[in-house]
């Protein structure tokens, strides 16, 4: 990369980046997530061109302040829209294959009660997922109005599912715990808070340096394939155009929460605990690693204390405060999904390492009929090393942190359907003696899963131009 | 409980032309029936920790006008000695073994198999053990012990749970109630490692004034040579000669990864089999031999509990020079996924990448290196690509304890050792952390 003439960017090109990447839209509590199949790509392109001004990007924008719209495509969609094969093949394997490959189902734990046969969408017999539209609004009326204005009947799209994504007033999930607290801060975008939580943007957005101080892999387009000069120069491959720049990979998993089962189980287990003061909420907090208010167990080990919640940047150290997991168990959800400085005995190396495996979370709860759950959404520049790594090597790993034997993440880990004893335990370290809970069922089941690419403004125009040119791909 | 040392065997035998496919089918069939196998009753083989067969496919040399013929690799780690291990393996599955080796130049009678196999044995240049001194039976017994005692503790009365002495008492009662648990206790408690011929070190230190100056001179000349050769390697030869031409988007490696990954993460352990050409020239040969010797030495003496220089996810690792010094074979059994494995090497320790680079920078296709030990393996993505690129599948792979990790093994042994000796209340507190 020494001969690269382009300087490494130090500021985000926000107006190029879809806004959802930069903001969780906390001021727009109502949301709707649409999943579509593209059945007529020419009509879809026209529709997209008409509505391209409706999309929300970063930076100051006046239009639609009371609502926001973003979109992302699956690999199948990019193929359908005519992205050159030389570009397509550069996408990472996991994005090409999607969540249905047998290996991916295995490592993500989409087996047993979470196998694709149980999914509402995205399964092998369901219509192919191509597009997700994410619409957010200040209130329900605006949400409905915007949905009508989008006039899907002329779009060449066929709706697969529409799921509400409304924020709870207290930002709680269906288990009753405050969610969405910790988010990585982007180095190239006036970051706040402790240094450990400030990450180079390239961990999440293509076209910027990542935590290894290099560009994440970004699919390129040859110069002649972009006659209208829609795309920017490729920052890592001089002479080529960059399709990925200012884009990101979006993981969407519809996670059903078995709320009644969760609390029934905890009530029963708490009743068996020797210490009477330890109730179901205590047990649940040990599993999450935070109290219902969001206060971290690491800072407030004995009871819920909302004052311990320091806002979006409470970035405490496990190694210093809780090396043995006496406050926040190793196996708890937050310690597993971001072990911070306590994955290895060496805190500095540990921090350095966990920084390579962070995600930006944009999930919101849903209720669909009887079903309650989390529309889990997250952004990353490298699905295999970030989302999949967290799910597989941390949450589903019964040997997590080299200290556990037979337990997966009690909230979002998988349970081995054939040999439950290998995963269905939960140990709470204690002095002198640990407490052990066994027989955990899956409290969270997958009901749909897809990997998307969220393009930049320029990449989106390039995609539209592909259809407008109507050039057969073989002509390139 | 036996006191045998853990040993490793690496055996390479030829495969007859046209026999590769049928051998692959046979091996894959054995692997399919791994747990229920009638062809090889793996569960009955005494003393085995890990075992694999892997076909090293025929390949062209990148810088010599040679072709490496297809070979069958057998590699295993077990509680020694090798001969009696092979004998018991053959006793259990002589027909299958004869059939496997009939695809090469194997004998027709089973009583000749041991000497045939031993004749094709390769010296392991590096043999690293993640949990030395622990025989298979001990590992399984320790795991069972910790589980059983754990269950006893779950039923402790609330008033006893806060007193370390009472907990210890309860555990001792539990032990008395299950006397079979103590049958597995070895006589010696601590797993002391022999001081590695300490007098060698003393001798070396005493004679230092005599060899230090010439040695420094040689070192400087040698580093200069290596650096020049690295500098040339950067630009030239190997990559361009590689049939899988070097492509920046690494599409060929992606495909290779896909094929290999299909057989990974079936249990919480995985294996790696990797074979790569050594760079030509005498200096590279000497360098590689010296480095392997040094790393093996350091690996053995620095084996402090729970930390091969910080990594506790390894069971066994081997490096073996094969094909008359032309290729380097790397074999390992580890916990967790391949991505995590390579990250453990690179991102978790500062010294391991140096050692890996010192070894593999003498082979073709390794990421660019400076002064033998810098850069190279320090960059996780490039190391992963290098490993994936020259990795070969293992058609048969068996683990005697597929659900016990290396750190579990060490921790459970600690737990047992704590039980075998009297402890003060403070020591009990520390010991209870291992439960
Ligand atoms: C229905 C399933 C899930 C529920 C109910 C849930 C709930 C929570 C809660 C209550 C928190 C603590 C609040 C916070 O720090 O924001 C949290 C944190 C987190 N969760 Fe989840 N989660 C779920 C699934 C997942 C999945 C699938 C992943 C990723 C693979 C994930 C990754 C994380 C991360 C990275 C954190 C932040 C930890 C930190 O940085 O300290 N969660 N989750």
CSV table of N, CA, C and O in Angstrom, one decimal, chain A residues 387-466:
chain,number,residue,atom,x,y,z
A,387,UNK,N,-19.5,-9.8,13.5
A,387,UNK,CA,-20.7,-10.4,14.0
A,387,UNK,C,-20.6,-11.9,14.2
A,387,UNK,O,-20.9,-12.5,15.2
A,388,UNK,N,-20.0,-12.6,13.1
A,388,UNK,CA,-19.9,-14.1,13.3
A,388,UNK,C,-19.0,-14.5,14.3
A,388,UNK,O,-19.2,-15.5,15.0
A,389,UNK,N,-17.9,-13.7,14.5
A,389,UNK,CA,-16.9,-14.0,15.5
A,389,UNK,C,-17.5,-13.9,16.9
A,389,UNK,O,-17.4,-14.8,17.7
A,390,UNK,N,-18.3,-12.8,17.1
A,390,UNK,CA,-18.9,-12.6,18.4
A,390,UNK,C,-19.9,-13.8,18.7
A,390,UNK,O,-19.9,-14.4,19.8
A,391,UNK,N,-20.7,-14.1,17.7
A,391,UNK,CA,-21.8,-15.1,17.9
A,391,UNK,C,-21.1,-16.5,18.1
A,391,UNK,O,-21.5,-17.2,19.0
A,392,UNK,N,-20.1,-16.8,17.2
A,392,UNK,CA,-19.6,-18.2,17.3
A,392,UNK,C,-18.5,-18.3,18.3
A,392,UNK,O,-18.6,-19.2,19.2
A,393,UNK,N,-17.5,-17.5,18.3
A,393,UNK,CA,-16.3,-17.7,19.1
A,393,UNK,C,-16.5,-17.2,20.6
A,393,UNK,O,-15.7,-17.6,21.4
A,394,UNK,N,-17.5,-16.3,20.7
A,394,UNK,CA,-17.7,-15.9,22.1
A,394,UNK,C,-19.0,-16.4,22.7
A,394,UNK,O,-19.0,-17.1,23.7
A,395,UNK,N,-20.1,-16.0,22.0
A,395,UNK,CA,-21.4,-16.4,22.6
A,395,UNK,C,-21.7,-17.9,22.6
A,395,UNK,O,-22.2,-18.5,23.6
A,396,UNK,N,-21.4,-18.5,21.5
A,396,UNK,CA,-21.7,-20.0,21.3
A,396,UNK,C,-20.6,-20.9,21.9
A,396,UNK,O,-20.8,-22.1,21.8
A,397,UNK,N,-19.5,-20.3,22.2
A,397,UNK,CA,-18.3,-21.1,22.6
A,397,UNK,C,-18.4,-21.6,24.0
A,397,UNK,O,-18.3,-20.8,25.0
A,398,UNK,N,-18.6,-22.9,24.2
A,398,UNK,CA,-18.7,-23.4,25.6
A,398,UNK,C,-17.5,-23.2,26.4
A,398,UNK,O,-17.5,-23.3,27.6
A,399,UNK,N,-16.3,-22.9,25.7
A,399,UNK,CA,-15.0,-22.8,26.4
A,399,UNK,C,-14.6,-21.3,26.5
A,399,UNK,O,-13.4,-21.0,26.7
A,400,UNK,N,-15.6,-20.4,26.4
A,400,UNK,CA,-15.3,-19.0,26.3
A,400,UNK,C,-14.2,-18.5,27.3
A,400,UNK,O,-14.3,-18.9,28.5
A,401,UNK,N,-13.3,-17.7,26.9
A,401,UNK,CA,-12.3,-17.1,27.7
A,401,UNK,C,-11.4,-18.1,28.4
A,401,UNK,O,-10.7,-17.7,29.3
A,402,UNK,N,-11.3,-19.3,27.9
A,402,UNK,CA,-10.5,-20.3,28.4
A,402,UNK,C,-10.8,-20.7,29.9
A,402,UNK,O,-10.0,-21.2,30.6
A,403,UNK,N,-12.0,-20.2,30.4
A,403,UNK,CA,-12.4,-20.6,31.7
A,403,UNK,C,-13.6,-21.5,31.8
A,403,UNK,O,-13.8,-22.2,32.8
A,404,UNK,N,-14.5,-21.4,30.8
A,404,UNK,CA,-15.7,-22.1,30.9
A,404,UNK,C,-15.6,-23.6,30.4
A,404,UNK,O,-14.6,-23.9,29.7
A,405,UNK,N,-16.5,-24.4,30.8
A,405,UNK,CA,-16.5,-25.8,30.3
A,405,UNK,C,-17.6,-26.2,29.4
A,405,UNK,O,-17.5,-26.8,28.4
A,406,UNK,N,-18.8,-25.8,29.8
A,406,UNK,CA,-20.0,-26.3,29.1
A,406,UNK,C,-21.2,-25.3,29.2
A,406,UNK,O,-22.3,-25.7,29.6
A,407,UNK,N,-20.9,-24.1,28.8
A,407,UNK,CA,-22.0,-23.1,28.8
A,407,UNK,C,-21.9,-22.2,27.6
A,407,UNK,O,-20.8,-21.7,27.3
A,408,UNK,N,-23.1,-21.9,27.1
A,408,UNK,CA,-23.1,-20.9,26.0
A,408,UNK,C,-23.8,-19.6,26.6
A,408,UNK,O,-24.3,-19.7,27.7
A,409,UNK,N,-23.9,-18.6,25.8
A,409,UNK,CA,-24.5,-17.3,26.3
A,409,UNK,C,-25.9,-17.6,26.7
A,409,UNK,O,-26.7,-18.1,25.9
A,410,UNK,N,-26.3,-17.3,27.9
A,410,UNK,CA,-27.6,-17.6,28.4
A,410,UNK,C,-28.7,-16.8,27.7
A,410,UNK,O,-29.9,-17.3,27.6
A,411,UNK,N,-28.4,-15.7,27.2
A,411,UNK,CA,-29.4,-14.9,26.5
A,411,UNK,C,-29.4,-15.2,25.0
A,411,UNK,O,-30.5,-15.6,24.5
A,412,UNK,N,-28.3,-15.1,24.3
A,412,UNK,CA,-28.4,-15.2,22.8
A,412,UNK,C,-27.5,-16.3,22.3
A,412,UNK,O,-27.2,-16.4,21.1
A,413,UNK,N,-27.1,-17.2,23.2
A,413,UNK,CA,-26.2,-18.3,22.7
A,413,UNK,C,-27.1,-19.5,22.2
A,413,UNK,O,-28.3,-19.5,22.3
A,414,UNK,N,-26.4,-20.5,21.6
A,414,UNK,CA,-27.2,-21.6,21.1
A,414,UNK,C,-27.2,-22.7,22.1
A,414,UNK,O,-26.4,-22.7,23.1
A,415,UNK,N,-28.2,-23.6,22.0
A,415,UNK,CA,-28.1,-24.8,22.9
A,415,UNK,C,-28.0,-26.0,21.9
A,415,UNK,O,-28.7,-26.1,21.0
A,416,UNK,N,-27.0,-26.9,22.3
A,416,UNK,CA,-26.8,-28.0,21.4
A,416,UNK,C,-28.0,-28.9,21.5
A,416,UNK,O,-28.3,-29.4,22.5
A,417,UNK,N,-28.7,-29.1,20.3
A,417,UNK,CA,-30.0,-29.8,20.4
A,417,UNK,C,-29.7,-31.3,20.7
A,417,UNK,O,-30.6,-31.9,21.4
A,418,UNK,N,-28.6,-31.9,20.3
A,418,UNK,CA,-28.4,-33.3,20.6
A,418,UNK,C,-27.8,-33.6,21.9
A,418,UNK,O,-28.1,-34.5,22.6
A,419,UNK,N,-26.9,-32.7,22.3
A,419,UNK,CA,-26.2,-32.9,23.6
A,419,UNK,C,-26.3,-31.6,24.5
A,419,UNK,O,-25.3,-30.9,24.7
A,420,UNK,N,-27.5,-31.4,25.0
A,420,UNK,CA,-27.7,-30.1,25.7
A,420,UNK,C,-26.8,-30.0,26.9
A,420,UNK,O,-26.4,-28.8,27.2
A,421,UNK,N,-26.3,-31.1,27.5
A,421,UNK,CA,-25.4,-30.9,28.7
A,421,UNK,C,-24.1,-30.2,28.3
A,421,UNK,O,-23.4,-29.8,29.2
A,422,UNK,N,-23.8,-30.2,27.0
A,422,UNK,CA,-22.5,-29.5,26.6
A,422,UNK,C,-22.6,-28.0,26.6
A,422,UNK,O,-21.6,-27.3,26.6
A,423,UNK,N,-23.9,-27.5,26.7
A,423,UNK,CA,-24.0,-26.0,26.6
A,423,UNK,C,-25.0,-25.4,27.6
A,423,UNK,O,-25.0,-24.2,27.8
A,424,UNK,N,-25.9,-26.2,28.2
A,424,UNK,CA,-27.1,-25.6,28.8
A,424,UNK,C,-26.8,-25.2,30.3
A,424,UNK,O,-27.8,-25.2,31.1
A,425,UNK,N,-25.6,-24.9,30.7
A,425,UNK,CA,-25.3,-24.5,32.0
A,425,UNK,C,-25.0,-23.0,32.2
A,425,UNK,O,-24.6,-22.4,31.2
A,426,UNK,N,-25.0,-22.6,33.4
A,426,UNK,CA,-24.7,-21.2,33.6
A,426,UNK,C,-24.0,-21.1,35.0
A,426,UNK,O,-24.6,-21.4,36.0
A,427,UNK,N,-22.7,-20.7,35.1
A,427,UNK,CA,-22.0,-20.6,36.3
A,427,UNK,C,-21.9,-19.2,36.8
A,427,UNK,O,-21.5,-18.3,36.0
A,428,UNK,N,-22.2,-19.0,38.0
A,428,UNK,CA,-22.0,-17.6,38.6
A,428,UNK,C,-20.9,-17.8,39.6
A,428,UNK,O,-21.0,-18.4,40.7
A,429,UNK,N,-19.7,-17.2,39.3
A,429,UNK,CA,-18.6,-17.3,40.2
A,429,UNK,C,-19.0,-16.7,41.6
A,429,UNK,O,-19.8,-15.7,41.6
A,430,UNK,N,-18.5,-17.3,42.6
A,430,UNK,CA,-18.8,-16.8,44.0
A,430,UNK,C,-17.7,-17.1,44.9
A,430,UNK,O,-16.8,-17.9,44.6
A,431,UNK,N,-17.6,-16.4,46.0
A,431,UNK,CA,-16.6,-16.6,46.9
A,431,UNK,C,-17.2,-17.0,48.3
A,431,UNK,O,-18.0,-16.2,48.8
A,432,UNK,N,-17.0,-18.2,48.8
A,432,UNK,CA,-16.0,-19.1,48.3
A,432,UNK,C,-16.5,-20.1,47.2
A,432,UNK,O,-15.7,-20.6,46.5
A,433,UNK,N,-17.8,-20.2,47.0
A,433,UNK,CA,-18.3,-21.2,46.1
A,433,UNK,C,-19.1,-20.6,44.9
A,433,UNK,O,-19.9,-19.8,45.2
A,434,UNK,N,-19.0,-21.2,43.8
A,434,UNK,CA,-19.8,-20.7,42.6
A,434,UNK,C,-21.2,-21.3,42.7
A,434,UNK,O,-21.4,-22.3,43.3
A,435,UNK,N,-22.1,-20.6,42.1
A,435,UNK,CA,-23.5,-21.1,42.0
A,435,UNK,C,-23.7,-21.6,40.5
A,435,UNK,O,-23.2,-20.9,39.6
A,436,UNK,N,-24.3,-22.7,40.4
A,436,UNK,CA,-24.4,-23.3,39.0
A,436,UNK,C,-25.9,-23.6,38.7
A,436,UNK,O,-26.6,-24.2,39.5
A,437,UNK,N,-26.3,-23.0,37.6
A,437,UNK,CA,-27.7,-23.3,37.1
A,437,UNK,C,-27.6,-24.2,35.9
A,437,UNK,O,-26.8,-23.9,35.0
A,438,UNK,N,-28.5,-25.2,35.9
A,438,UNK,CA,-28.4,-26.1,34.7
A,438,UNK,C,-29.8,-26.2,34.0
A,438,UNK,O,-30.8,-25.9,34.6
A,439,UNK,N,-29.7,-26.8,32.9
A,439,UNK,CA,-31.0,-27.1,32.1
A,439,UNK,C,-31.6,-25.9,31.4
A,439,UNK,O,-32.8,-25.9,31.2
A,440,UNK,N,-30.7,-24.9,31.1
A,440,UNK,CA,-31.2,-23.7,30.4
A,440,UNK,C,-31.8,-24.1,29.0
A,440,UNK,O,-31.0,-24.7,28.2
A,441,UNK,N,-33.0,-23.7,28.7
A,441,UNK,CA,-33.5,-23.9,27.3
A,441,UNK,C,-33.0,-22.7,26.5
A,441,UNK,O,-32.3,-21.8,27.0
A,442,UNK,N,-33.3,-22.7,25.2
A,442,UNK,CA,-33.0,-21.5,24.4
A,442,UNK,C,-34.1,-20.5,24.7
A,442,UNK,O,-35.3,-20.7,24.5
A,443,UNK,N,-33.7,-19.3,25.2
A,443,UNK,CA,-34.7,-18.3,25.5
A,443,UNK,C,-34.9,-17.4,24.3
A,443,UNK,O,-35.8,-16.6,24.2
A,444,UNK,N,-34.0,-17.5,23.3
A,444,UNK,CA,-34.0,-16.6,22.1
A,444,UNK,C,-33.9,-17.6,20.9
A,444,UNK,O,-33.0,-18.3,20.8
A,445,UNK,N,-34.9,-17.5,20.0
A,445,UNK,CA,-34.8,-18.3,18.8
A,445,UNK,C,-34.8,-17.5,17.6
A,445,UNK,O,-35.5,-16.4,17.5
A,446,UNK,N,-34.1,-18.0,16.6
A,446,UNK,CA,-34.0,-17.2,15.3
A,446,UNK,C,-35.2,-17.5,14.5
A,446,UNK,O,-35.7,-18.6,14.4
A,447,UNK,N,-35.8,-16.4,13.9
A,447,UNK,CA,-37.0,-16.5,13.1
A,447,UNK,C,-36.8,-15.9,11.7
A,447,UNK,O,-37.7,-15.8,10.9
A,448,UNK,N,-35.5,-15.6,11.4
A,448,UNK,CA,-35.2,-15.1,10.1
A,448,UNK,C,-33.8,-14.5,10.2
A,448,UNK,O,-33.4,-14.0,11.2
A,449,UNK,N,-33.1,-14.5,9.0
A,449,UNK,CA,-31.7,-14.1,9.1
A,449,UNK,C,-31.2,-13.7,7.7
A,449,UNK,O,-31.5,-14.5,6.7
A,450,UNK,N,-30.6,-12.6,7.5
A,450,UNK,CA,-30.0,-12.3,6.2
A,450,UNK,C,-28.9,-11.3,6.4
A,450,UNK,O,-28.8,-10.5,7.4
A,451,UNK,N,-27.9,-11.3,5.4
A,451,UNK,CA,-26.8,-10.4,5.4
A,451,UNK,C,-27.0,-9.4,4.2
A,451,UNK,O,-27.3,-9.8,3.1
A,452,UNK,N,-26.9,-8.1,4.5
A,452,UNK,CA,-27.1,-7.1,3.5
A,452,UNK,C,-25.9,-6.2,3.4
A,452,UNK,O,-25.0,-6.2,4.3
A,453,UNK,N,-25.8,-5.6,2.2
A,453,UNK,CA,-24.8,-4.5,2.1
A,453,UNK,C,-25.5,-3.2,1.9
A,453,UNK,O,-26.4,-3.1,1.1
A,454,UNK,N,-25.1,-2.2,2.8
A,454,UNK,CA,-25.7,-0.9,2.7
A,454,UNK,C,-24.8,0.0,1.9
A,454,UNK,O,-23.8,0.4,2.4
A,455,UNK,N,-25.2,0.3,0.7
A,455,UNK,CA,-24.3,1.1,-0.2
A,455,UNK,C,-24.3,2.6,0.2
A,455,UNK,O,-25.2,3.1,0.8
A,456,UNK,N,-23.3,3.3,-0.3
A,456,UNK,CA,-23.2,4.7,-0.1
A,456,UNK,C,-24.1,5.4,-1.1
A,456,UNK,O,-24.6,4.7,-2.0
A,457,UNK,N,-24.2,6.7,-1.0
A,457,UNK,CA,-25.0,7.4,-2.0
A,457,UNK,C,-24.5,7.2,-3.4
A,457,UNK,O,-25.3,6.9,-4.3
A,458,UNK,N,-23.2,7.3,-3.6
A,458,UNK,CA,-22.6,7.1,-5.0
A,458,UNK,C,-22.8,5.7,-5.5
A,458,UNK,O,-23.1,5.5,-6.6
A,459,UNK,N,-22.6,4.7,-4.6
A,459,UNK,CA,-22.7,3.3,-5.0
A,459,UNK,C,-24.2,3.0,-5.4
A,459,UNK,O,-24.4,2.3,-6.4
A,460,UNK,N,-25.1,3.7,-4.7
A,460,UNK,CA,-26.5,3.5,-5.1
A,460,UNK,C,-26.8,4.0,-6.5
A,460,UNK,O,-27.5,3.4,-7.3
A,461,UNK,N,-26.3,5.2,-6.7
A,461,UNK,CA,-26.4,5.8,-8.1
A,461,UNK,C,-25.8,4.9,-9.1
A,461,UNK,O,-26.3,4.8,-10.2
A,462,UNK,N,-24.7,4.3,-8.8
A,462,UNK,CA,-24.0,3.4,-9.8
A,462,UNK,C,-24.9,2.3,-10.1
A,462,UNK,O,-25.1,1.9,-11.2
A,463,UNK,N,-25.6,1.7,-9.0
A,463,UNK,CA,-26.5,0.6,-9.2
A,463,UNK,C,-27.6,1.0,-10.1
A,463,UNK,O,-28.0,0.2,-11.0
A,464,UNK,N,-28.2,2.1,-9.9
A,464,UNK,CA,-29.3,2.6,-10.7
A,464,UNK,C,-28.9,2.8,-12.1
A,464,UNK,O,-29.5,2.4,-13.1
A,465,UNK,N,-27.6,3.3,-12.3
A,465,UNK,CA,-27.1,3.5,-13.7
A,465,UNK,C,-26.9,2.2,-14.4
A,465,UNK,O,-27.0,2.2,-15.6
A,466,UNK,N,-26.7,1.2,-13.7
A,466,UNK,CA,-26.5,-0.1,-14.4
A,466,UNK,C,-27.7,-0.5,-15.1
A,466,UNK,O,-27.7,-1.0,-16.3
